[in-house]
mmCIF file with all atom_site columns, C-alpha atoms and ligand atoms in Angstrom:
data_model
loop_
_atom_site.group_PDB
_atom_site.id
_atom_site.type_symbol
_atom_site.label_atom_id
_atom_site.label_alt_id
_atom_site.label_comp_id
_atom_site.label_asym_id
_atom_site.label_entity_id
_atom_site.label_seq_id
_atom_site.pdbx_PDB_ins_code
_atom_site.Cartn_x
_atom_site.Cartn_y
_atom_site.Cartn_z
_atom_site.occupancy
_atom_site.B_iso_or_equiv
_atom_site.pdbx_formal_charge
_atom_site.auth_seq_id
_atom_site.auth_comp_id
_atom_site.auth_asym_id
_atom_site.auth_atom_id
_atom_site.pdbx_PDB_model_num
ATOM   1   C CA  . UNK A 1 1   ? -10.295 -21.970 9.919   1.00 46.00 ? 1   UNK A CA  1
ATOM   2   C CA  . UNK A 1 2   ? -7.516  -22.982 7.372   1.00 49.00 ? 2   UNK A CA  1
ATOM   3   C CA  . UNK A 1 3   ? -3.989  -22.589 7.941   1.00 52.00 ? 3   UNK A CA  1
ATOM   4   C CA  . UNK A 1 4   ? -2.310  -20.349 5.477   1.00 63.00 ? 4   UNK A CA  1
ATOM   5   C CA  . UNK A 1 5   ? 1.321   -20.962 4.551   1.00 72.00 ? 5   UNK A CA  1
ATOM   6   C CA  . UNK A 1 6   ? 2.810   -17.543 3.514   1.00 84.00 ? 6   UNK A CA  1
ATOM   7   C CA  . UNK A 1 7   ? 6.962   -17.312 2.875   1.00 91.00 ? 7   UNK A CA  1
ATOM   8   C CA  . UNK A 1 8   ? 8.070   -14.271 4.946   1.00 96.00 ? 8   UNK A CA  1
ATOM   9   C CA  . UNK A 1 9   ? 8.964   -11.505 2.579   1.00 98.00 ? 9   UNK A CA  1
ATOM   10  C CA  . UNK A 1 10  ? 11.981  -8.805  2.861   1.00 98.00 ? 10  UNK A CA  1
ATOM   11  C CA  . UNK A 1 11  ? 11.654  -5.468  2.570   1.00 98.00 ? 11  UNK A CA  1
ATOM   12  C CA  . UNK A 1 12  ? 14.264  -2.731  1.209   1.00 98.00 ? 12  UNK A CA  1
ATOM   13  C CA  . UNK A 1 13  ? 13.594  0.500   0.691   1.00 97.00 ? 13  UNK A CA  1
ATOM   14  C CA  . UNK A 1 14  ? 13.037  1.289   -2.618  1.00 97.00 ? 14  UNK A CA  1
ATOM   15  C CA  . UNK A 1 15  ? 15.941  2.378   -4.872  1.00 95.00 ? 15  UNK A CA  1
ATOM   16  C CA  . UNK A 1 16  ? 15.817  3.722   -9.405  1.00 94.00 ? 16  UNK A CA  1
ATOM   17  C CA  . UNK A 1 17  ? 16.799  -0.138  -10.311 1.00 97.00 ? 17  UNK A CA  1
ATOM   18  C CA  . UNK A 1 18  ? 12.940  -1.457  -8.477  1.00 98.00 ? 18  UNK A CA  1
ATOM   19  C CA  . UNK A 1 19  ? 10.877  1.318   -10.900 1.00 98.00 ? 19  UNK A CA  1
ATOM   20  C CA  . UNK A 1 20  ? 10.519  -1.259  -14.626 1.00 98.00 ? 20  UNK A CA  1
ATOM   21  C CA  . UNK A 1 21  ? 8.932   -4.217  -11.314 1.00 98.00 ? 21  UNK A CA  1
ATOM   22  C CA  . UNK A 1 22  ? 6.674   -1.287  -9.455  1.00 98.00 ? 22  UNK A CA  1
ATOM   23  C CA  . UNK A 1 23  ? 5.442   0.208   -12.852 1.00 98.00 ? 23  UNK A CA  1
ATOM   24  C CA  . UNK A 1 24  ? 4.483   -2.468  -14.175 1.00 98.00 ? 24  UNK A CA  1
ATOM   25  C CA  . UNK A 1 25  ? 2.780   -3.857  -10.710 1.00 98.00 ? 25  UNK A CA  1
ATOM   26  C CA  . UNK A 1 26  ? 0.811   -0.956  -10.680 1.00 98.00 ? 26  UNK A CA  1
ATOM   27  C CA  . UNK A 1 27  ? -0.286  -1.105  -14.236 1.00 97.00 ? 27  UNK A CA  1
ATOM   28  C CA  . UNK A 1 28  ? -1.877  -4.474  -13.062 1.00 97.00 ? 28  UNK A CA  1
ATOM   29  C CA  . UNK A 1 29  ? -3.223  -2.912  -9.602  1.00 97.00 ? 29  UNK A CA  1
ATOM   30  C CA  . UNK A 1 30  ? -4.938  0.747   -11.004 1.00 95.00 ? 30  UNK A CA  1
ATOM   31  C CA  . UNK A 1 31  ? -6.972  1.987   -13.342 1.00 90.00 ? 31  UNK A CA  1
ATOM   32  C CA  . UNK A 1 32  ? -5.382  4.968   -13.101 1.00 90.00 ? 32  UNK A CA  1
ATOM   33  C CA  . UNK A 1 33  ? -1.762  4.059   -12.342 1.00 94.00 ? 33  UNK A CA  1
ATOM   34  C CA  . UNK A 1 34  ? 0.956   6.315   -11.040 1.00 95.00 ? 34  UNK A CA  1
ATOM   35  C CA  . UNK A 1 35  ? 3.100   7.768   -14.321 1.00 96.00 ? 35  UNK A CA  1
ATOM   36  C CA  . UNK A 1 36  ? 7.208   6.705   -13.792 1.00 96.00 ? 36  UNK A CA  1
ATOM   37  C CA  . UNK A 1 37  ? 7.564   10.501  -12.945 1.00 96.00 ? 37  UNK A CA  1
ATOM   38  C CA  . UNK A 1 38  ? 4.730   10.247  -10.250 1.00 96.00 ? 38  UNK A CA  1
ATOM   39  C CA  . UNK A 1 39  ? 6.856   7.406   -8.548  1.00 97.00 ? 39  UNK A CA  1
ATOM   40  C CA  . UNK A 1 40  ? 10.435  9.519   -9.295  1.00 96.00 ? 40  UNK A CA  1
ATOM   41  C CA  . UNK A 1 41  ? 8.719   12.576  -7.426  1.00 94.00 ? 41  UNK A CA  1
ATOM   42  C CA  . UNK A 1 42  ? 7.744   9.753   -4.914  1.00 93.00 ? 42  UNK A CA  1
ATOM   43  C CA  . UNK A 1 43  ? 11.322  8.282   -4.077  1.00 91.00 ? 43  UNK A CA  1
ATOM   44  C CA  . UNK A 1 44  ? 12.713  11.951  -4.119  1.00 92.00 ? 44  UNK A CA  1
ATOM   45  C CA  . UNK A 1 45  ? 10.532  13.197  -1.267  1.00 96.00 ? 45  UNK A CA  1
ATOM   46  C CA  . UNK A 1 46  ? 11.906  13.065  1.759   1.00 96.00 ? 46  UNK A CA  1
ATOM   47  C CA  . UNK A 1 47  ? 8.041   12.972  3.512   1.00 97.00 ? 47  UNK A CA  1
ATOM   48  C CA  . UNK A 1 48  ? 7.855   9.676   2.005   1.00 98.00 ? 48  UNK A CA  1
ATOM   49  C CA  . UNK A 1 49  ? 8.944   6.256   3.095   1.00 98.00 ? 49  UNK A CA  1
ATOM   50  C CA  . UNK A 1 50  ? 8.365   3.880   0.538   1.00 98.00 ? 50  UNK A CA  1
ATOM   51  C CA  . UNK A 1 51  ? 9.507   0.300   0.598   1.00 98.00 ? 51  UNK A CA  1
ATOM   52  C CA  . UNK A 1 52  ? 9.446   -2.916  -1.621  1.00 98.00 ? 52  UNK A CA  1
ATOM   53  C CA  . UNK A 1 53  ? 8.909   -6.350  -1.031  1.00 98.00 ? 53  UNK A CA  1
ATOM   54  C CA  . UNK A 1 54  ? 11.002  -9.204  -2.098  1.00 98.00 ? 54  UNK A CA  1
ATOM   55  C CA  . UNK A 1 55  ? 9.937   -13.246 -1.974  1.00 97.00 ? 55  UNK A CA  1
ATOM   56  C CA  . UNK A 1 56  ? 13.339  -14.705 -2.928  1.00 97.00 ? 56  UNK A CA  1
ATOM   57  C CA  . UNK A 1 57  ? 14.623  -12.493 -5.865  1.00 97.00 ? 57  UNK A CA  1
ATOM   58  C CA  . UNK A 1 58  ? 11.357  -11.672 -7.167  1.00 98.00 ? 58  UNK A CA  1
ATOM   59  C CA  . UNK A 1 59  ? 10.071  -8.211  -6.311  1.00 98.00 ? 59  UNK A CA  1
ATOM   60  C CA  . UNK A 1 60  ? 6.474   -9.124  -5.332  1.00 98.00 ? 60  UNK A CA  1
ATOM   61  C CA  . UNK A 1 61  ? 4.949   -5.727  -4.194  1.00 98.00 ? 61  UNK A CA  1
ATOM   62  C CA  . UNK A 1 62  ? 5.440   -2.265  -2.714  1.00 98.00 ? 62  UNK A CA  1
ATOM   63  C CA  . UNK A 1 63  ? 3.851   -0.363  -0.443  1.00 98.00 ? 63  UNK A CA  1
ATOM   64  C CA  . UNK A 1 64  ? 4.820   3.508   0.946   1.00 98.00 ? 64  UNK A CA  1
ATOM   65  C CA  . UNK A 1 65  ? 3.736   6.377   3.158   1.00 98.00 ? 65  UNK A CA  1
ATOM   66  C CA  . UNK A 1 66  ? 4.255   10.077  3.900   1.00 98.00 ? 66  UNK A CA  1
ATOM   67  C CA  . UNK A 1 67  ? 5.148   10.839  7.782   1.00 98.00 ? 67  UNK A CA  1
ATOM   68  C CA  . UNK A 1 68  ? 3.880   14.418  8.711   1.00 97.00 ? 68  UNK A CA  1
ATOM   69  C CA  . UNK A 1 69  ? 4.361   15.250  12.354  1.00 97.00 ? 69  UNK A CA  1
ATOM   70  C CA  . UNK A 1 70  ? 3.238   12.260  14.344  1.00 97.00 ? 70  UNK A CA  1
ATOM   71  C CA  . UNK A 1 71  ? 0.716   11.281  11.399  1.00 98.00 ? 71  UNK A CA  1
ATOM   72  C CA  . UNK A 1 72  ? 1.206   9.100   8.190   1.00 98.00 ? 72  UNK A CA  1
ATOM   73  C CA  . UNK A 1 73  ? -0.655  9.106   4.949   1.00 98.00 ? 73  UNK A CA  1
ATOM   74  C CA  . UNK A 1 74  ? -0.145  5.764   3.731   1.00 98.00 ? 74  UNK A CA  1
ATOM   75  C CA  . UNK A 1 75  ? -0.352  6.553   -0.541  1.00 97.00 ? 75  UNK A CA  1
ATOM   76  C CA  . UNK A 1 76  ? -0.491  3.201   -1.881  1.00 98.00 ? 76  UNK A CA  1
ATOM   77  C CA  . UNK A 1 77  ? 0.303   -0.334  -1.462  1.00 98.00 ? 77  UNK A CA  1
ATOM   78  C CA  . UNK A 1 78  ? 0.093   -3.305  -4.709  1.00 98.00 ? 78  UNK A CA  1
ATOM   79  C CA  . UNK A 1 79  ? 0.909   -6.697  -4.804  1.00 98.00 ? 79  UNK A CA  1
ATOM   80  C CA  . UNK A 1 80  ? 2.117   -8.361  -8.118  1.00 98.00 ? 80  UNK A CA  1
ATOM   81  C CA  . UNK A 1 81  ? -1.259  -9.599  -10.073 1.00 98.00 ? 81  UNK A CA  1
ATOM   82  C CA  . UNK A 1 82  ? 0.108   -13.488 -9.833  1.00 97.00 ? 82  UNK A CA  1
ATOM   83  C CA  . UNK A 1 83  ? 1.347   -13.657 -6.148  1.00 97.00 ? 83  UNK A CA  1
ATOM   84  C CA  . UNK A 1 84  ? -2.229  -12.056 -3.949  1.00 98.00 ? 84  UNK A CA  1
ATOM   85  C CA  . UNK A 1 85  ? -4.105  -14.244 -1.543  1.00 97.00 ? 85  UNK A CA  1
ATOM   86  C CA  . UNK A 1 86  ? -1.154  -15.342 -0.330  1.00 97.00 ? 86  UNK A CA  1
ATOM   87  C CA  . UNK A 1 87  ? -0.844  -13.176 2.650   1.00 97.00 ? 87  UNK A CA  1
ATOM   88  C CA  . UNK A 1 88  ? 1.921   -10.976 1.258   1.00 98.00 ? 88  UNK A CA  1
ATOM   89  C CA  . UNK A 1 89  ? -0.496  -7.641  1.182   1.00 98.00 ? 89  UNK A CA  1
ATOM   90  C CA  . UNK A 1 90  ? -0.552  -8.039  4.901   1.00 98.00 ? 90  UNK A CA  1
ATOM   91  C CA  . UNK A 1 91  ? 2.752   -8.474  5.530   1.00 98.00 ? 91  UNK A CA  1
ATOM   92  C CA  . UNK A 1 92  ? 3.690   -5.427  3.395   1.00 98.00 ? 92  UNK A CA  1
ATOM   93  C CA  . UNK A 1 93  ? 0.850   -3.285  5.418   1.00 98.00 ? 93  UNK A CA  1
ATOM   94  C CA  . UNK A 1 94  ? 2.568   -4.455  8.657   1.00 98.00 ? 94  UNK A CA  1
ATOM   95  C CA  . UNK A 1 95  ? 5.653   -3.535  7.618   1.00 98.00 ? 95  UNK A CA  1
ATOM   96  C CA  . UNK A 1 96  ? 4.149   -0.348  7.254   1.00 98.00 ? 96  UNK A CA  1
ATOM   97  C CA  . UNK A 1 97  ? 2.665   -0.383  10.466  1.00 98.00 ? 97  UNK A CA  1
ATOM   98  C CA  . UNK A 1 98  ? 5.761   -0.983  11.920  1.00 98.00 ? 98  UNK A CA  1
ATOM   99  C CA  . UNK A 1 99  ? 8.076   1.388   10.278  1.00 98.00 ? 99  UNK A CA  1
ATOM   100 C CA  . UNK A 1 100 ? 5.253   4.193   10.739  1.00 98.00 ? 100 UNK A CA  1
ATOM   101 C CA  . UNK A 1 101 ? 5.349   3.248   14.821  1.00 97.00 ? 101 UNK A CA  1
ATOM   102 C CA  . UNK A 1 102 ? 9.162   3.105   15.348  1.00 97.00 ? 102 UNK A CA  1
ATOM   103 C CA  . UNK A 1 103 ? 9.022   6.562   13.895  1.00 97.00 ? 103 UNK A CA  1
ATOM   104 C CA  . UNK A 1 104 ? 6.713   7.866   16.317  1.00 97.00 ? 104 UNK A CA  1
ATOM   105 C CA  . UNK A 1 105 ? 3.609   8.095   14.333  1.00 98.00 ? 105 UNK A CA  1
ATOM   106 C CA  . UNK A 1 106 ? 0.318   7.553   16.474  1.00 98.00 ? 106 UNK A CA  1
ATOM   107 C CA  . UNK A 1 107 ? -2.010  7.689   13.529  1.00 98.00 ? 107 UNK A CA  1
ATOM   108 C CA  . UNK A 1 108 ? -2.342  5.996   10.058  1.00 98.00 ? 108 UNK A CA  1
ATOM   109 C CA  . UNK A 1 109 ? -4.550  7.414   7.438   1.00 98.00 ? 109 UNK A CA  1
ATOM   110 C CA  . UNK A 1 110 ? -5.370  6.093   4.261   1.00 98.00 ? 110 UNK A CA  1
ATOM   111 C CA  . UNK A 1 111 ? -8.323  6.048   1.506   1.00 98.00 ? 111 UNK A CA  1
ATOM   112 C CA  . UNK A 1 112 ? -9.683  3.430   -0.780  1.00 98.00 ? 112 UNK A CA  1
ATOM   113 C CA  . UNK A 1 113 ? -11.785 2.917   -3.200  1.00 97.00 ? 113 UNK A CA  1
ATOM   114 C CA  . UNK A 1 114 ? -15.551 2.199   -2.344  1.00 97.00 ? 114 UNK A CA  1
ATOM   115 C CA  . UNK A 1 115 ? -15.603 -0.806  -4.633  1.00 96.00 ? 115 UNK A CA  1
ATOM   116 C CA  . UNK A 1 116 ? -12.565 -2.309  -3.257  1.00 97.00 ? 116 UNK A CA  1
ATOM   117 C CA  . UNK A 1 117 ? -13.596 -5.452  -1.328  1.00 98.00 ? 117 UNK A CA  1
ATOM   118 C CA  . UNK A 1 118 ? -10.420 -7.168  -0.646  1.00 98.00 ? 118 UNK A CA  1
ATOM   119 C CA  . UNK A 1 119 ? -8.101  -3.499  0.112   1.00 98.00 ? 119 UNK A CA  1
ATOM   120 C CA  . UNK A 1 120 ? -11.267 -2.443  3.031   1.00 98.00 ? 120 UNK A CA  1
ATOM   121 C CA  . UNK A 1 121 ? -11.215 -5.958  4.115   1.00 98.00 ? 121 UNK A CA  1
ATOM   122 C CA  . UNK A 1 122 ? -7.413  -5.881  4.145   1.00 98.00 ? 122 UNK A CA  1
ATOM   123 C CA  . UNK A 1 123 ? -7.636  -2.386  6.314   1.00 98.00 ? 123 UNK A CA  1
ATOM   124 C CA  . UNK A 1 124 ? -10.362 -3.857  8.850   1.00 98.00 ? 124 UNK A CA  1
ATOM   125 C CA  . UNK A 1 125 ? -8.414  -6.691  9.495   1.00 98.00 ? 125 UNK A CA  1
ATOM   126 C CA  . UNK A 1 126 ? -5.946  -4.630  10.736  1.00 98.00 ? 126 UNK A CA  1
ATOM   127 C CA  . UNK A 1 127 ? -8.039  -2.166  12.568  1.00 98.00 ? 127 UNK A CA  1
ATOM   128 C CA  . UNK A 1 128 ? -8.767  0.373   10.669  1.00 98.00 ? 128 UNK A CA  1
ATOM   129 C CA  . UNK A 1 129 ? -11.993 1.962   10.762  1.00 98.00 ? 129 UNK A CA  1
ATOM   130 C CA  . UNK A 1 130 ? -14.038 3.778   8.965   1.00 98.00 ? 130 UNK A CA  1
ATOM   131 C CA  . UNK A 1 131 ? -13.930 7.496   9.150   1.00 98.00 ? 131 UNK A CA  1
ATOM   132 C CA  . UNK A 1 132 ? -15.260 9.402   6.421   1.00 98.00 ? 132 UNK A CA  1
ATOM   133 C CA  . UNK A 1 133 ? -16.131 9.049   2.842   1.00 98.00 ? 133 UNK A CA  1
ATOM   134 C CA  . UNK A 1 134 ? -15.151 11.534  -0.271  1.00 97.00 ? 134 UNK A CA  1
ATOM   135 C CA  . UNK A 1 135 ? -17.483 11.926  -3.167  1.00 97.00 ? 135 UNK A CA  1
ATOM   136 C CA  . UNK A 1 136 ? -15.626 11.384  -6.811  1.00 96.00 ? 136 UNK A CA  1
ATOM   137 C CA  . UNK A 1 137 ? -12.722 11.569  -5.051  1.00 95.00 ? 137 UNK A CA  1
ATOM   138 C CA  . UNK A 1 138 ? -11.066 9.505   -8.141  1.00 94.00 ? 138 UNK A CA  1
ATOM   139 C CA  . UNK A 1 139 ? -11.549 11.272  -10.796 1.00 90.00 ? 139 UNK A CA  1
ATOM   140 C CA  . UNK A 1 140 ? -11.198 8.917   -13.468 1.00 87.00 ? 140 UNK A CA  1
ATOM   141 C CA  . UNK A 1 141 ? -13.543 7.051   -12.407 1.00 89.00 ? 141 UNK A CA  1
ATOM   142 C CA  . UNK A 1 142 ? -15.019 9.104   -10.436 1.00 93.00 ? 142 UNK A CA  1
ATOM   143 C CA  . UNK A 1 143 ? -15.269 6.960   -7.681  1.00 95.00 ? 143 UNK A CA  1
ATOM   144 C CA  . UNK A 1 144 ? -16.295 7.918   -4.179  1.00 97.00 ? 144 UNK A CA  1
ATOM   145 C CA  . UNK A 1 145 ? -13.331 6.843   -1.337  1.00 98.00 ? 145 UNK A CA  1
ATOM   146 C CA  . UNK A 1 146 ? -13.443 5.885   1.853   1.00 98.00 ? 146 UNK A CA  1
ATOM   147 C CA  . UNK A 1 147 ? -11.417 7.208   4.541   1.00 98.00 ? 147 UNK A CA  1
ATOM   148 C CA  . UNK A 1 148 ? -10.106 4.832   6.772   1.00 98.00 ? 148 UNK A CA  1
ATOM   149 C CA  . UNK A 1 149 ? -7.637  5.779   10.423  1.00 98.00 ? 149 UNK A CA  1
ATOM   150 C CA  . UNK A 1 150 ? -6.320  3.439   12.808  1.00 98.00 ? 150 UNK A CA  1
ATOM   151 C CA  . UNK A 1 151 ? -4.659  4.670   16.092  1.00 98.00 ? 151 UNK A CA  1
ATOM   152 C CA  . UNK A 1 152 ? -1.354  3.908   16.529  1.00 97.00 ? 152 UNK A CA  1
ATOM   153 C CA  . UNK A 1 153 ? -0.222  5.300   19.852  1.00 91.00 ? 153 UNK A CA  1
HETATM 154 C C1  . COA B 2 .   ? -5.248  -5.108  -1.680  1.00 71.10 ? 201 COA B C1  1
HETATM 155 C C2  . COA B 2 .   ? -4.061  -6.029  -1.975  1.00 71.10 ? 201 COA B C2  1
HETATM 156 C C3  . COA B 2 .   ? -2.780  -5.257  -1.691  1.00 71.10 ? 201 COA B C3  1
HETATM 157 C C4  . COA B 2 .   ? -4.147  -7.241  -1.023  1.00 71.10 ? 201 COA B C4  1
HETATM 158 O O1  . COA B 2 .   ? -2.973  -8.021  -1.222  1.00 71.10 ? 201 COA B O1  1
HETATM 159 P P1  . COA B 2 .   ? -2.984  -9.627  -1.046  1.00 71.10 ? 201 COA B P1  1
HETATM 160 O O2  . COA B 2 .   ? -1.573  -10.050 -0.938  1.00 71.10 ? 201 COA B O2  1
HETATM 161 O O3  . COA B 2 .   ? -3.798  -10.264 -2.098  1.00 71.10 ? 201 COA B O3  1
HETATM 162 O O4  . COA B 2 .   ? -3.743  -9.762  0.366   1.00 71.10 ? 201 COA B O4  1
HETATM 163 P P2  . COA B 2 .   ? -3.504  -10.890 1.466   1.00 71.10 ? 201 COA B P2  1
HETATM 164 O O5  . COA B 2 .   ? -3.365  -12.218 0.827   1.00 71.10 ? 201 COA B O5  1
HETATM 165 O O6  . COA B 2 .   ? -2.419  -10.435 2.399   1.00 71.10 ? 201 COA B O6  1
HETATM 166 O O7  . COA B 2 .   ? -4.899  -10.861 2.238   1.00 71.10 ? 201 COA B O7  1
HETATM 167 C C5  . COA B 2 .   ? -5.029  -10.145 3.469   1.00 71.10 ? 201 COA B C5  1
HETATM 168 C C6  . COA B 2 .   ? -6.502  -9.879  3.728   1.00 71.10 ? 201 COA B C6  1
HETATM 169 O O8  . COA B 2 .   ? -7.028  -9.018  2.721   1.00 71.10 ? 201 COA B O8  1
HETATM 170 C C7  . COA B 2 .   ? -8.382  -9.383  2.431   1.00 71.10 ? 201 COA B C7  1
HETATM 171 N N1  . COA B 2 .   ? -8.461  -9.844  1.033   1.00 71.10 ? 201 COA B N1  1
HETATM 172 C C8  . COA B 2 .   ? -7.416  -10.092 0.210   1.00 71.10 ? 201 COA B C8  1
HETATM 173 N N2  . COA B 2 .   ? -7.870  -10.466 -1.014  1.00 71.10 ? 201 COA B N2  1
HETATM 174 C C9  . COA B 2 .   ? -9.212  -10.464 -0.933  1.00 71.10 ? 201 COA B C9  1
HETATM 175 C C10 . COA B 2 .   ? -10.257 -10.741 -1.858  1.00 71.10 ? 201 COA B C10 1
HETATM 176 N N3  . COA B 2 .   ? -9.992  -11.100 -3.132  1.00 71.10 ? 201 COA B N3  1
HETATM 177 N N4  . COA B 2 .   ? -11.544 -10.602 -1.453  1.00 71.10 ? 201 COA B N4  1
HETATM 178 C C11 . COA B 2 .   ? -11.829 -10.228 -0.195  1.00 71.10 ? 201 COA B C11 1
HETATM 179 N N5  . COA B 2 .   ? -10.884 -9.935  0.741   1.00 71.10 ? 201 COA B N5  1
HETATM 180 C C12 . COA B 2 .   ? -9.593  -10.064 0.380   1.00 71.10 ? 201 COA B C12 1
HETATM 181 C C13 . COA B 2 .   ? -8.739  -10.478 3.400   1.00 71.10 ? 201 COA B C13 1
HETATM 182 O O9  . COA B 2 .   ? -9.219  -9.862  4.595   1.00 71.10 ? 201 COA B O9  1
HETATM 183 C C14 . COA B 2 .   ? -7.381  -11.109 3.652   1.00 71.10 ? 201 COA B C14 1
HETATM 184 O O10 . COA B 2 .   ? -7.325  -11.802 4.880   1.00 71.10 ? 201 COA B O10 1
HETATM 185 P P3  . COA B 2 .   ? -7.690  -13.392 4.925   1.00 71.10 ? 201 COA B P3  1
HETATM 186 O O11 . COA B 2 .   ? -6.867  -14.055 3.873   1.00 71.10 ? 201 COA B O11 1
HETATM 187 O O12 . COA B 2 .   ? -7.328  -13.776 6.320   1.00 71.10 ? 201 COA B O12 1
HETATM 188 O O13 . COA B 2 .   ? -9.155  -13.452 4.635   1.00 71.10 ? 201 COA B O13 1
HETATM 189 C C15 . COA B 2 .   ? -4.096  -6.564  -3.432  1.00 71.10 ? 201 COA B C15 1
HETATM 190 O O14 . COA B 2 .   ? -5.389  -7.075  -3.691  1.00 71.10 ? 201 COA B O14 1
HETATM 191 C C16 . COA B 2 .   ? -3.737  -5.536  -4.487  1.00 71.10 ? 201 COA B C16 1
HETATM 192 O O15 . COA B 2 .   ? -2.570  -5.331  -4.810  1.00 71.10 ? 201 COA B O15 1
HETATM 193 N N6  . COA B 2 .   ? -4.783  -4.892  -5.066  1.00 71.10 ? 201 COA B N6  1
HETATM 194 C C17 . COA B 2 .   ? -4.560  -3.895  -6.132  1.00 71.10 ? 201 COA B C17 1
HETATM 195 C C18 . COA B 2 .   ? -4.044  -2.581  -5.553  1.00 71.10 ? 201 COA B C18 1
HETATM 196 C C19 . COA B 2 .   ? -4.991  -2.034  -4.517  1.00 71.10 ? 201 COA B C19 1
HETATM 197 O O16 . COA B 2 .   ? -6.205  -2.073  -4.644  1.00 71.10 ? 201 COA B O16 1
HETATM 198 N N7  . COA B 2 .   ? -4.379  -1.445  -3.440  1.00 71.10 ? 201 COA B N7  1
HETATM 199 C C20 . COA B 2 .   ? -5.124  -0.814  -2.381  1.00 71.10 ? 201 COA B C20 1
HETATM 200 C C21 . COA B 2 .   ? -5.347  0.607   -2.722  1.00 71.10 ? 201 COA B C21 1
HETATM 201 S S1  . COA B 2 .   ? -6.151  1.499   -1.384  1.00 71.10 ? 201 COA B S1  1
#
């Protein structure tokens, strides 16, 4: 196996000035994106912990997730177009990780699309598994998505 070199990141929880970096992230990342006022109503809910990831100064993903009792629903994760494969969408899901278990959480849930290869392979590698799978669940597409849990207790 290769050695990968990957420049520890920094994470800070997301604040108004991040939104013209995450929108246009996410423009790269979905075919149906989040709208500005989808990511507003995002910040503003106090379910939701949603943090972004700096190399440097450059602003280089995001990632966030609701907390719900002892569960969280982790809603979305990107990394910039020009800056994946270098290990930064794993450090940014472990950040998750960890936030989600200082807070007490014993169980992450998330879903992803069928089709995506490198987010499920992403997932697995951190020990998620599979547990269920929703017919057109996106409906622009109307892709089916997977459900995917990993215990955290
Ligand atoms: C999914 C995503 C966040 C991964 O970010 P990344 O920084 O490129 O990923 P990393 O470099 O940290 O790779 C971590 C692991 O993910 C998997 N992976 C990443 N890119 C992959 C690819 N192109 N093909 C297959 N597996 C891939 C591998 O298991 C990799 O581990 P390895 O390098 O040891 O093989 C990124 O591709 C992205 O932003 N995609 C668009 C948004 C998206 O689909 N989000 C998920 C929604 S559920």
């Amino acid at each position: 196996m290769i050695a990968r070199e990957t420049t520890p990141l920094t994470f800070v929880p997301v604040q108004e000035e991040h939104l013209p970096d995450i929108m246009a992230i996410s423009a790269d990342a979905y075919p149906d994106s989040w709208t500005e006022g989808m990511f507003r109503d995002e910040f503003g809910n106090h379910l939701s912990h949603f943090y972004v990831a700096f190399d440097g100064a450059t602003l280089v993903g995001y990632a966030g997730f609701w907390l719900v009792a002892d569960e969280v629903h982790i809603t979305t994760i990107a990394v910039r177009l020009d800056r994946r494969g270098r290990g930064y969408g794993r450090q940014l899901m472990d950040h998750l990780l960890e936030s989600a278990g200082a807070l007490g959480a014993t169980l992450a849930a998330l879903e992803v699309r069928a089709t995506n290869a490198p987010a499920i392979n992403l997932y697995t590698a951190l020990g998620f598994r599979i547990a269920g799978r929703r017919k057109g669940y996106y409906s622009k597409t109307n892709e089916d998505a997977i459900v995917m849990m990993k215990d955290l207790s």
